[in-house]
Coordinates of C-alpha atoms in Angstrom, one line a residue:
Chain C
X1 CA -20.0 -14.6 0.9
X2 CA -23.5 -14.1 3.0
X3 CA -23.2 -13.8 6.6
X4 CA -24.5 -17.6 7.3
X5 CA -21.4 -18.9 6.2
X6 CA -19.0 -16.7 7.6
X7 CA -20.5 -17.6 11.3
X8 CA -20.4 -21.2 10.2
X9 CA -18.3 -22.3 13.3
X10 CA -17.0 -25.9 12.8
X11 CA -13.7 -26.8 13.7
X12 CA -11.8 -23.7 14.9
X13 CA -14.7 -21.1 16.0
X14 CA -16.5 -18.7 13.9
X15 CA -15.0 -16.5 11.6
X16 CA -15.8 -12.2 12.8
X17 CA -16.0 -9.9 9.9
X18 CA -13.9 -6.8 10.9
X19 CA -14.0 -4.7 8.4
X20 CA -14.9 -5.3 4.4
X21 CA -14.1 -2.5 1.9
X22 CA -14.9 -3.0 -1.9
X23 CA -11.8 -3.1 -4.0
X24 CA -11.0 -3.5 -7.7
X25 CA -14.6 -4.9 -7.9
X26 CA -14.1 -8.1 -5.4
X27 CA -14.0 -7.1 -1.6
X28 CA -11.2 -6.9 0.7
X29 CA -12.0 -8.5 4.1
X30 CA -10.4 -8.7 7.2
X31 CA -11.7 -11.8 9.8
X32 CA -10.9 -13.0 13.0
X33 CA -11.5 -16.3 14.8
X34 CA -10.5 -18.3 16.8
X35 CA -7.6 -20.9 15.9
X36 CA -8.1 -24.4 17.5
X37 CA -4.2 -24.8 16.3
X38 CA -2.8 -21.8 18.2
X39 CA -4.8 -21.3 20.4
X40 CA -5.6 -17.8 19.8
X41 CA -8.1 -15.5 18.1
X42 CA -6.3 -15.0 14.7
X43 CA -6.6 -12.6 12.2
X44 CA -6.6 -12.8 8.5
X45 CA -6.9 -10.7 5.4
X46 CA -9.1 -12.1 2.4
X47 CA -9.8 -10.6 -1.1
X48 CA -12.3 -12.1 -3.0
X49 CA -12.4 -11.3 -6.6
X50 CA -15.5 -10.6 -8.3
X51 CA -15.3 -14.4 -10.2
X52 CA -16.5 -15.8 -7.5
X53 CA -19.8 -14.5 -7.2
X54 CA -20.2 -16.8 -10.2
X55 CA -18.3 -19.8 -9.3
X56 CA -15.7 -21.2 -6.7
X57 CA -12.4 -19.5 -7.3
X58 CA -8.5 -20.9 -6.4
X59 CA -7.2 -19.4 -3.2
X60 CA -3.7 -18.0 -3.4
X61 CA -2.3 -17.9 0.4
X62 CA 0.6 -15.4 1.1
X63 CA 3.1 -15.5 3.9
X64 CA 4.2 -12.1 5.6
X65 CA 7.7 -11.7 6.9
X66 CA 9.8 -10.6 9.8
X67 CA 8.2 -8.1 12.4
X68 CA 4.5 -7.9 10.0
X69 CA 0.8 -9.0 10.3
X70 CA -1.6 -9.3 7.7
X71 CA -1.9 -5.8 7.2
X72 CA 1.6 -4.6 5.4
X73 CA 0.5 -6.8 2.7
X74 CA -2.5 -6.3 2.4
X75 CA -2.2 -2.2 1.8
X76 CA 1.3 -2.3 0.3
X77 CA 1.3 -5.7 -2.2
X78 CA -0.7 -4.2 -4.7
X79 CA -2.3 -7.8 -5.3
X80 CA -6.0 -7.0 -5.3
X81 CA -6.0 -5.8 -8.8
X82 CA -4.1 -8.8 -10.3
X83 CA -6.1 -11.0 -8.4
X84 CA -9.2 -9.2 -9.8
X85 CA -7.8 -9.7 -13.2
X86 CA -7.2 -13.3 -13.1
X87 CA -9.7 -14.4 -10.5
X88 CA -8.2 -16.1 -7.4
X89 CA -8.8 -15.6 -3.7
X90 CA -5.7 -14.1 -2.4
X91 CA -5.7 -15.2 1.5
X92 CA -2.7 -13.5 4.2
X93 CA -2.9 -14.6 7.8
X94 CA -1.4 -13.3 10.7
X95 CA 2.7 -14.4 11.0
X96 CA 2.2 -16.0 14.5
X97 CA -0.1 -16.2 17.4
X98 CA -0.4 -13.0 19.3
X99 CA -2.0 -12.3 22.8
X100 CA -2.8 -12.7 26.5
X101 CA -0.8 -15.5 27.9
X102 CA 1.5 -15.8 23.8
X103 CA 5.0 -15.5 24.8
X104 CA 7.0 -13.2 23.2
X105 CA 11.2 -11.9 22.9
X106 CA 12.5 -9.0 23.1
X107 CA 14.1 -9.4 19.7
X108 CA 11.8 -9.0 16.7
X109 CA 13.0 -12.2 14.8
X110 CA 11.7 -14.4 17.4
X111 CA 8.2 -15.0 19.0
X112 CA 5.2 -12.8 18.1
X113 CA 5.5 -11.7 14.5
X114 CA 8.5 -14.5 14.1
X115 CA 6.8 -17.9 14.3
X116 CA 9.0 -19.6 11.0
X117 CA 5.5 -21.2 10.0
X118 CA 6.7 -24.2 12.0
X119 CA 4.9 -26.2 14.9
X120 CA 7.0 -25.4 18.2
X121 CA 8.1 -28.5 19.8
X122 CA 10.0 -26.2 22.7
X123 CA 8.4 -24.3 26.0
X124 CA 7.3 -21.6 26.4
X125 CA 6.6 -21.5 22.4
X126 CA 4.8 -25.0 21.6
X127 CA 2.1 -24.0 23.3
X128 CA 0.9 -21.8 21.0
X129 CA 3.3 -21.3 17.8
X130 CA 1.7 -24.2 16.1
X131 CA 1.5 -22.3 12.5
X132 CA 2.2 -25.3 10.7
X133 CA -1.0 -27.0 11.4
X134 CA -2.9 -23.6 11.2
X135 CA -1.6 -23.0 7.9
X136 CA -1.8 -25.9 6.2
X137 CA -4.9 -27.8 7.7
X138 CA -7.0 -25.3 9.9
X139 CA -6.8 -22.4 7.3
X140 CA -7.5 -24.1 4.3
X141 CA -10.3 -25.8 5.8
X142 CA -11.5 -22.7 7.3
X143 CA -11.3 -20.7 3.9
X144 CA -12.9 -23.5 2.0
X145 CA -15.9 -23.7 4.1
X146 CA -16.9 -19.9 4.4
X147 CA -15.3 -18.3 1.1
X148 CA -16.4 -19.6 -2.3
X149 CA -13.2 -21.2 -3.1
X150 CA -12.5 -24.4 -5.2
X151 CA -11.4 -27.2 -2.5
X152 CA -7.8 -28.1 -2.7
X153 CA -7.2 -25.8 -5.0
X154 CA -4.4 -23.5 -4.0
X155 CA -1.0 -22.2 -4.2
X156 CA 1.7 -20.9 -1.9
X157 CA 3.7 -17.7 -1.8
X158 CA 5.4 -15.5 0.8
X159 CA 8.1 -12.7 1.3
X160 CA 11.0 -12.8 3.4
X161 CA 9.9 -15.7 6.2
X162 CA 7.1 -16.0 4.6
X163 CA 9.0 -16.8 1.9
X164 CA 10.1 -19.5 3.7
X165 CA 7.2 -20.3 4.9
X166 CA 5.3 -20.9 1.2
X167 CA 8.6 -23.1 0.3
X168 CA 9.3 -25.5 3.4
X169 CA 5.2 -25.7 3.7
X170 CA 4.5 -26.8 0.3
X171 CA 7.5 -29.6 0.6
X172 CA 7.0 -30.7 3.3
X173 CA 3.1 -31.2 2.7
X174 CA 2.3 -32.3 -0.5
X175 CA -0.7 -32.2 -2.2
X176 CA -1.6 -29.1 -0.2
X177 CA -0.2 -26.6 -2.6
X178 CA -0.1 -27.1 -6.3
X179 CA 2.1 -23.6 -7.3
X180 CA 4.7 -22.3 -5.3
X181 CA 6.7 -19.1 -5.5
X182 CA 8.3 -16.8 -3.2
X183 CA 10.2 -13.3 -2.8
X184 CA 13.2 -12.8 -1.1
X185 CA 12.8 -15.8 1.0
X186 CA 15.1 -17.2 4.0
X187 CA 16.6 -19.7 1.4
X188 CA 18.5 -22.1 3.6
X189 CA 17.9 -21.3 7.6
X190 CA 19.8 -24.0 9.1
X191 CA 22.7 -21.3 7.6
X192 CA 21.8 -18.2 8.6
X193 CA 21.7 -16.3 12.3
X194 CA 18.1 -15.8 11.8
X195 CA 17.0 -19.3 11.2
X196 CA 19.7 -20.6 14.1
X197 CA 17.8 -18.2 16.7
X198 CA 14.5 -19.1 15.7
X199 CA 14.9 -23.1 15.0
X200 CA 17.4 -23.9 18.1
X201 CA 14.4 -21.7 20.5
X202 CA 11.3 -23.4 18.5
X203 CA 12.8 -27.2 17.8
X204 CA 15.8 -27.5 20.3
X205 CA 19.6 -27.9 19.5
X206 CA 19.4 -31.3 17.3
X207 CA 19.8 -29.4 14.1
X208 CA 18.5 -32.6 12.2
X209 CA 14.9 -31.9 13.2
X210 CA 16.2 -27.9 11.9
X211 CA 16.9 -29.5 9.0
X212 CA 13.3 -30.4 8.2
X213 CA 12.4 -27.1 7.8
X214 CA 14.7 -25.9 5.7
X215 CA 13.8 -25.7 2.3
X216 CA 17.4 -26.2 0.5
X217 CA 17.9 -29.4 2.6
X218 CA 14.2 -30.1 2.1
X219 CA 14.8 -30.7 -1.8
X220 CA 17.6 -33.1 -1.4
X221 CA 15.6 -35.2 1.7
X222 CA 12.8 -35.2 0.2
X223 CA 12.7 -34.4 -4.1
X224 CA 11.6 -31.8 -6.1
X225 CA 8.2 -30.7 -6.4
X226 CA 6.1 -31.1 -9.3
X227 CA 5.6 -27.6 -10.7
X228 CA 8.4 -24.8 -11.2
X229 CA 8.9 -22.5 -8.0
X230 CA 9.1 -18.9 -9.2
X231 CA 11.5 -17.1 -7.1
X232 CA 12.4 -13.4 -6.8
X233 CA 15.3 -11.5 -5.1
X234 CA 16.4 -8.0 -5.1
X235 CA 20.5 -7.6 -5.6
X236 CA 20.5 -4.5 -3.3
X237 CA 18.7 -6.5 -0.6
X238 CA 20.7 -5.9 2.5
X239 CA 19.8 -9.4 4.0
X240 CA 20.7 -11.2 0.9
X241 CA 24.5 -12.6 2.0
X242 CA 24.1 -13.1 5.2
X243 CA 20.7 -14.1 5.8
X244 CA 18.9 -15.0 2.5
X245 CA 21.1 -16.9 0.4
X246 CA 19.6 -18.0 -2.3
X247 CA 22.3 -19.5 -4.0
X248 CA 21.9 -22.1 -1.6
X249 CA 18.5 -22.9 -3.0
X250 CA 19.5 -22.8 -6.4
X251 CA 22.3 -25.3 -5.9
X252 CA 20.1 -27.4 -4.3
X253 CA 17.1 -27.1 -6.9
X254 CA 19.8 -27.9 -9.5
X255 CA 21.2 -31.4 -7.4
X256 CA 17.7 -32.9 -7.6
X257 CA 16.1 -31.7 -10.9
X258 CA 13.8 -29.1 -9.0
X259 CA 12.8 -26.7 -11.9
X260 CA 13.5 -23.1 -10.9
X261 CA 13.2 -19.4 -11.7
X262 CA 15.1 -17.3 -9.3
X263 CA 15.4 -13.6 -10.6
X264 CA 18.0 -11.5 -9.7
X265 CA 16.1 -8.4 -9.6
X266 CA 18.8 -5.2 -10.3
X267 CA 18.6 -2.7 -7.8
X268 CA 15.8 -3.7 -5.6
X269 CA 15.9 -4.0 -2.2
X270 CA 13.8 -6.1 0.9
X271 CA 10.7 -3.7 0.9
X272 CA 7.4 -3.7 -0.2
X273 CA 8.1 -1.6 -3.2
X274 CA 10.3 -4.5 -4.2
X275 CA 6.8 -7.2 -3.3
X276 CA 4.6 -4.9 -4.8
X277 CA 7.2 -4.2 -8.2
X278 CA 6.6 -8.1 -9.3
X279 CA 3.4 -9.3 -7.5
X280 CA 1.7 -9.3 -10.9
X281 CA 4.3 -12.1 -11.9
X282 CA 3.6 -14.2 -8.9
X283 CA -0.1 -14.2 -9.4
X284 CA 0.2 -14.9 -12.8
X285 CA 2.6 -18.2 -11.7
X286 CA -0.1 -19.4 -10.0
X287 CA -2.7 -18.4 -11.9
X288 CA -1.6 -20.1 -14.8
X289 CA -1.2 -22.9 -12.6
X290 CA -4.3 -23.5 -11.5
X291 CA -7.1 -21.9 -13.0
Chain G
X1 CA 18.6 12.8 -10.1
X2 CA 22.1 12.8 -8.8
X3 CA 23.1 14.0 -5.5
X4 CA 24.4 17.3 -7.2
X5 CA 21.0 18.1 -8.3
X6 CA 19.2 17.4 -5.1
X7 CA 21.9 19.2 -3.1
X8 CA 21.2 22.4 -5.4
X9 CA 20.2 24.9 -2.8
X10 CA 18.0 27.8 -4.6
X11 CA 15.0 28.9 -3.2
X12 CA 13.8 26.9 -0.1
X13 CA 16.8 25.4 1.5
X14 CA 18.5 22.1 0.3
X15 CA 16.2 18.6 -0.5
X16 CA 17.7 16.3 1.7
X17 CA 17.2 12.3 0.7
X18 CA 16.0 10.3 3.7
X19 CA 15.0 6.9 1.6
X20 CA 15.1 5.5 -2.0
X21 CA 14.0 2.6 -3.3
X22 CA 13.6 0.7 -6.7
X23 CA 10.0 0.4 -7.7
X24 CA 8.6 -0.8 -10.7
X25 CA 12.0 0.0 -12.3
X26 CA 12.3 3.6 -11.5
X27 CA 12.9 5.6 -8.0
X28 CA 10.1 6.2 -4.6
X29 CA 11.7 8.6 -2.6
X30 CA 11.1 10.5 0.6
X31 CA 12.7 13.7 1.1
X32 CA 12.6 16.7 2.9
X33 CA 13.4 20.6 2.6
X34 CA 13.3 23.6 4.6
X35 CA 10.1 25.7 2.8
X36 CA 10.4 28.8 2.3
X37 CA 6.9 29.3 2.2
X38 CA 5.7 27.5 5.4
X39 CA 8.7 28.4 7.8
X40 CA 8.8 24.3 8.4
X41 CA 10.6 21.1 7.0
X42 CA 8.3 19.6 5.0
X43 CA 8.5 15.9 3.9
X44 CA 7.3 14.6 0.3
X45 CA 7.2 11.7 -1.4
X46 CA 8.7 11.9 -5.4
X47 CA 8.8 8.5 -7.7
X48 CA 10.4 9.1 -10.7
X49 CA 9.9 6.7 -13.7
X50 CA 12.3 4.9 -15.9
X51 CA 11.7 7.2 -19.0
X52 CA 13.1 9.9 -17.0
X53 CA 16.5 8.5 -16.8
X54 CA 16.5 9.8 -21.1
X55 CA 14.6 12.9 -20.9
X56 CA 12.6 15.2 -18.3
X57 CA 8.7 13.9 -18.1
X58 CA 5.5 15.7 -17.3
X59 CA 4.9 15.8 -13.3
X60 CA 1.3 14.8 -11.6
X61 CA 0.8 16.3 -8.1
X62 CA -1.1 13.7 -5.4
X63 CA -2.5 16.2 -2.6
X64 CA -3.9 14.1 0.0
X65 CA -6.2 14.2 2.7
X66 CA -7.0 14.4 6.4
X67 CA -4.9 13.0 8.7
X68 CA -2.5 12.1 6.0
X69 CA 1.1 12.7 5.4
X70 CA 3.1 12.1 2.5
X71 CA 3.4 8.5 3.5
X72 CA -0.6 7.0 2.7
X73 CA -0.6 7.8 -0.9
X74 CA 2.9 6.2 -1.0
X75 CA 2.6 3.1 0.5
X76 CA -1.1 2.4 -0.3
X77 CA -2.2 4.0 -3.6
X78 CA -0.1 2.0 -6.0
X79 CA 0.4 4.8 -8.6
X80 CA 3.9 3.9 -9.1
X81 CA 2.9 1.0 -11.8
X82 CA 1.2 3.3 -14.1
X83 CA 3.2 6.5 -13.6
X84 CA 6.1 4.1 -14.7
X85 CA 3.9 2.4 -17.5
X86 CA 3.5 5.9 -19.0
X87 CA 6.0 8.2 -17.6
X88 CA 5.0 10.6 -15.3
X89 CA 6.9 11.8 -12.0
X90 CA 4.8 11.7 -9.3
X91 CA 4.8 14.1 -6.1
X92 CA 2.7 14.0 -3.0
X93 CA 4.0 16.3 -0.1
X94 CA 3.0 16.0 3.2
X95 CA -0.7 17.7 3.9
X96 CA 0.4 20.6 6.1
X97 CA 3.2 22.4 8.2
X98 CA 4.3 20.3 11.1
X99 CA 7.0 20.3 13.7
X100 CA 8.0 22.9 17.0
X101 CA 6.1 25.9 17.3
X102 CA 3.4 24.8 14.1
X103 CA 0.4 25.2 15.6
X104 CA -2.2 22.8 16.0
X105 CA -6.1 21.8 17.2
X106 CA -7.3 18.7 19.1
X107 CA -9.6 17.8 16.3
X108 CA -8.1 15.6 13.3
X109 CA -10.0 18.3 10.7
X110 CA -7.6 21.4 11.5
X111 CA -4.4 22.4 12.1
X112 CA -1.7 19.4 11.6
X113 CA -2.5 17.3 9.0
X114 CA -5.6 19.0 7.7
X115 CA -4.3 22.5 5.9
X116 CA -7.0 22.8 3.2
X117 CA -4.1 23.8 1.2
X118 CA -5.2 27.5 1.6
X119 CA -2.8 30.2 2.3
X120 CA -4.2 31.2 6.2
X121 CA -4.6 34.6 7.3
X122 CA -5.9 34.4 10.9
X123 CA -3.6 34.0 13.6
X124 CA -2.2 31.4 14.9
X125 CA -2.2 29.8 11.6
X126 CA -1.1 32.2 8.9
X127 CA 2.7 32.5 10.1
X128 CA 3.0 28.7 8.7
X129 CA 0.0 27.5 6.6
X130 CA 0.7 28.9 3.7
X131 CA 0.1 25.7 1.6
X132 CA -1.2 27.4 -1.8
X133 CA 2.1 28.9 -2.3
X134 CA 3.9 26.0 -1.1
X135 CA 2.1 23.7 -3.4
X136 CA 1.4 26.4 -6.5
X137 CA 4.9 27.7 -6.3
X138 CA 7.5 26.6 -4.0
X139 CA 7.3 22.7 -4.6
X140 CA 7.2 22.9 -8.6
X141 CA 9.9 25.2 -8.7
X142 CA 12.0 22.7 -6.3
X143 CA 10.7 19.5 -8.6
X144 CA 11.5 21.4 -11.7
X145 CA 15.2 21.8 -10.4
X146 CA 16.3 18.9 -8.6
X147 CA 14.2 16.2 -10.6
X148 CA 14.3 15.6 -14.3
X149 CA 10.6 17.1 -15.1
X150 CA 9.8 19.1 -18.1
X151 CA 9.2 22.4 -16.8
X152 CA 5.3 23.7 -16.1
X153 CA 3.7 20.2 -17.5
X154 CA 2.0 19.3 -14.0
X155 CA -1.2 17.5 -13.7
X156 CA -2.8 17.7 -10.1
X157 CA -5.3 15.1 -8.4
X158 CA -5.9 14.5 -4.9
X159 CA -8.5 12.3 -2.3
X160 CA -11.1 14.1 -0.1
X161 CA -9.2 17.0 1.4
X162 CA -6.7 16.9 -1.2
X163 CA -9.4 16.5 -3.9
X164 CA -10.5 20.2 -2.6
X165 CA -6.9 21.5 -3.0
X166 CA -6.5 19.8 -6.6
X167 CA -9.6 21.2 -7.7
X168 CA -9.8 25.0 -6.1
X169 CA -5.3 25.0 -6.8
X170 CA -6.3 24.5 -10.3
X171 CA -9.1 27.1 -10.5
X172 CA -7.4 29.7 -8.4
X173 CA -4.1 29.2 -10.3
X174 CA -4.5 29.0 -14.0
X175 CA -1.9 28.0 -16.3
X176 CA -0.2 25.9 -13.4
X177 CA -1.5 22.5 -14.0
X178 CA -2.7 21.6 -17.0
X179 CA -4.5 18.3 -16.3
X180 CA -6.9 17.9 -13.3
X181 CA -8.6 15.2 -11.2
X182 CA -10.1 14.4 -8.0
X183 CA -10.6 10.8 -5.8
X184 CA -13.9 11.7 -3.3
X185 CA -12.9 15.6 -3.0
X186 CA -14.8 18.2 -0.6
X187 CA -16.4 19.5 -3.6
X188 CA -18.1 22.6 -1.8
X189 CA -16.4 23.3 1.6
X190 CA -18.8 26.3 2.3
X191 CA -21.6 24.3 2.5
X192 CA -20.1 21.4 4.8
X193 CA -18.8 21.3 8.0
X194 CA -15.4 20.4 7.5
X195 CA -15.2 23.4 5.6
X196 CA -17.3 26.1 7.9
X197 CA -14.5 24.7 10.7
X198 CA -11.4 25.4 8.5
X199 CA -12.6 28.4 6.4
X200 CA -13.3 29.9 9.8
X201 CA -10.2 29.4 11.3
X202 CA -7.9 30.1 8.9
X203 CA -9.8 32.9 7.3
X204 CA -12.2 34.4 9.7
X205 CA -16.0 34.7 9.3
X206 CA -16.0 36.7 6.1
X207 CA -17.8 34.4 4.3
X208 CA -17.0 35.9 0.8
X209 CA -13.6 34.7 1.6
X210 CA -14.3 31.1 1.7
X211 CA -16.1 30.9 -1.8
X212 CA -12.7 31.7 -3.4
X213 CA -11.9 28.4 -1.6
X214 CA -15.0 26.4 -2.7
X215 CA -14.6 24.3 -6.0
X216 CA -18.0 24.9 -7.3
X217 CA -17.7 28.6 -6.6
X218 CA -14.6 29.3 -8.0
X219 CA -16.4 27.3 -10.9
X220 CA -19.1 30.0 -10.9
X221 CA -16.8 32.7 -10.2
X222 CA -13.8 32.2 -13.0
X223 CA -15.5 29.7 -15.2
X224 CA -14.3 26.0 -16.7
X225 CA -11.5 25.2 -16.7
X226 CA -10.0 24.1 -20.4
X227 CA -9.9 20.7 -20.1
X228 CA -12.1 17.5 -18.6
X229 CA -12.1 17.3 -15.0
X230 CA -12.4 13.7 -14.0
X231 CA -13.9 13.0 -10.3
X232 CA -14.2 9.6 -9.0
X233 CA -16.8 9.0 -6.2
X234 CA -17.9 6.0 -4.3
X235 CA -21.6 5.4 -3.3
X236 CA -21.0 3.5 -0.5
X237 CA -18.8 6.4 1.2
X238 CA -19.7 7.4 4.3
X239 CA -18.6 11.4 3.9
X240 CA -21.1 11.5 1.0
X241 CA -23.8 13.4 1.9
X242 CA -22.5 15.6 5.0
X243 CA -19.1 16.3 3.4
X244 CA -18.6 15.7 -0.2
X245 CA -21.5 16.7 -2.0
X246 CA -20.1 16.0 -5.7
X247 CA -23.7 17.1 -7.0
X248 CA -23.2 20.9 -6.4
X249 CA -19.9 20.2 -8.7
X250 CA -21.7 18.3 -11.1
X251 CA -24.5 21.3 -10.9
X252 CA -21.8 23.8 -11.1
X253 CA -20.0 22.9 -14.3
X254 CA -23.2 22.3 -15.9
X255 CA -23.3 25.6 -15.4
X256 CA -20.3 27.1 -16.6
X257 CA -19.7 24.3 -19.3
X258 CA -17.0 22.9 -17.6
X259 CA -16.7 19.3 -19.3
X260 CA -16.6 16.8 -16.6
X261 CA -16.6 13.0 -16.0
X262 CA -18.1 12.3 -12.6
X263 CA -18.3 8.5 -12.0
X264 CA -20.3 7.3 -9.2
X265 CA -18.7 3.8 -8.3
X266 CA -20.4 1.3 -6.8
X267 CA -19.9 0.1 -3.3
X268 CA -16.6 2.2 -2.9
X269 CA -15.9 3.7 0.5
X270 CA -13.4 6.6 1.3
X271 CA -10.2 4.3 1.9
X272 CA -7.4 4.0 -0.2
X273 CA -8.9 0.8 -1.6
X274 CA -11.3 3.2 -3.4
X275 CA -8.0 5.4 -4.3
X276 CA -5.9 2.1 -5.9
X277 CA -8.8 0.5 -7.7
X278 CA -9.2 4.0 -9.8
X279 CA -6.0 5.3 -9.8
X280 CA -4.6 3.5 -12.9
X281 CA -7.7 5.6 -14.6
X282 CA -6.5 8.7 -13.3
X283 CA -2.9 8.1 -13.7
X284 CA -4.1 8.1 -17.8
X285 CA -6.3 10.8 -17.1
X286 CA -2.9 12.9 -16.8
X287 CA -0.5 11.2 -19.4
X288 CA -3.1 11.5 -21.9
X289 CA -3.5 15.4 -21.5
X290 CA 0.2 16.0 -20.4
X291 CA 1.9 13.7 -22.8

């Protein structure tokens, strides 16, 4: 992870070390640089287990939630040290653009911090909220050049929106992501106030196009995915009914053959001590996938 | 750790519940209490483990560092696996008096946030920071009732500032913790300058004073403690030399006998990464001397 290929700028800008710290014997990074898909300067956390300093790794890319940046995962996950232990890169970028001239609302589920990991096809946001292509093209391609990771290689999580994120990503691109899991995620928002606020200011009011970025109507458009989606969700969640639904996904898994785990975890609730409880699970899902 | 319990109202005012939430299948809460001994409300963070819910378990203290409140450890130092792998309760109050009429200094190493965990007696600061007996007395006592701990098995640790107070707590205080460790402590405060500006304001020039605040004095001074102190240190932090100085504690239980394990680690820093790549060691560290 020398210098020269961090400042290797091709397609996107250069990536800017901000701060590396050493951690459960890989190093924990955070980079900036700036996204030709956005727009903006981005930021993103990277571990790097100590593996790779032999050989190319698998990256592992995690999708915050609702109101976060790469930062609450990064201290609060607890996935350096599983990481470490199996040997994957474990990747969390920014949840939207941020900036001068990025618009914003005054809500927190919508605009900075809220993109939905969809490209905007609406003003003021399609400008800029272009995560989509950042996330599955520019990223990747951005990782795979100045990290040692194995190309094409990878697997998807993410908590919350993120959690939608990692599932409507990985069907709607395939061949991008090999594993997929995700915790609490918005299961099905074309159904939920949430995903109605975000998809009718990001896509318009034809909720067909909403529909393509909903991962429960995702499965029946387009099939199930080849590996089994790992899925956790606290029962004590207070966004589970009305926002979450997860029952949704599960019915719709079962229509089309998708295999699934979805865990009802007993007690838990929407935090980070809920992400950080069963990270070790997820990486090893996706470990055992693709190492 | 029913609301009875916690409601119980002995010594030190009520514990008042301001969060809960499941963690690794037992409890990480946040509470607060009026002490007795500081004149303030202080806040602390308890996680109790499964094994607790079928009988009391042995209690490890986290005292934590500059600029820290109950909150870093929490969030950031992921002790909640292991203290629920192996049973332990685990406390870390907040790092000092706060709140109307606490004094306070415009640096970030005195007053607010940066207590030593000394009992001050130089005005303005001995009316509240009186953190010995809040930590040495007050706070086990309140565990001991409202928690289900087995009475006087404690362990204390702590990082940097709170490595100090875990180390000279234990020394100054025997029979109160029967299992000790540090993460990067202030391992002679009389010969640093964090430690000439606290020692002087909270107890005057008298230098004689500050060595019964000084772990390798007290070493000198009282002699070893019974069991193995274990002190993790990173080479690459940048406190090291001007600050820490772990060699005049490695020099003074040499020369007491004082059996310790001081582990120079690699590339470390001062952060919390340092704190949660070690702090499954340290976690066993406790359980294996308190179980």
């Amino acid at each position: 992870m020398g210098e020269d290929s961090k400042q290797d700028g091709r397609e996107g800008g250069a990536l800017e070390t901000l701060s590396e710290r050493r951690c459960h014997g890989g190093v924990q990074g955070i980079y900036q640089h700036r996204s030709r898909a956005t727009g903006t300067t981005m930021r993103l956390s990277v571990f790097v287990p100590p593996q790779a300093a032999r050989a190319p790794v698998p990256v592992l890319y995690f999708l915050s939630g609702l109101t976060c940046s790469e930062e609450n995962f990064t201290v609060k996950a607890g996935a350096q040290r599983y990481a470490s232990e199996r040997g994957l890169i474990i990747v969390a970028p920014d949840t939207s653009p941020r900036g001068p001239g990025v618009p914003d609302d005054e809500g927190w589920d919508l605009g900075q911090a809220a993109s939905f990991y969809l490209d905007a096809t609406r003003a003021p946001w399609a400008t800029h909220f272009q995560m989509e292509s950042y996330v599955v093209r520019e990223l990747p391609a951005l990782i795979e050049r100045a990290f040692p990771a194995r190309p094409g290689v990878r697997g998807v999580t993410g908590h919350s929106m993120g959690g939608h994120g990692a599932l409507t990503l990985a069907l709607r691109n395939p061949g991008v992501f090999t594993s997929v899991s995700a915790f609490a995620p918005i299961a099905a928002p074309t159904k939920c106030p949430w995903g109605h606020k975000a998809f009718s200011a990001y896509l318009g009011d034809d909720q067909a196009r909403w529909a393509e970025h909903d991962a429960s109507a995702l499965l029946r458009a387009r099939g199930p995915l080849k590996g089994r989606i790992l899925v956790d969700q606290g029962d004590a969640d207070g966004f589970l009914e009305e926002q979450l639904k997860p029952e949704l996904l599960d019915a719709a898994c079962a229509e089309v053959g998708q295999a699934l785990t979805l865990r009802m975890q007993d007690g838990y609730d929407h935090s980070y001590y809920f992400v950080n409880t069963f990270m070790g699970d997820h990486v090893a899902h996706h470990a055992d996938a693709l190492l």
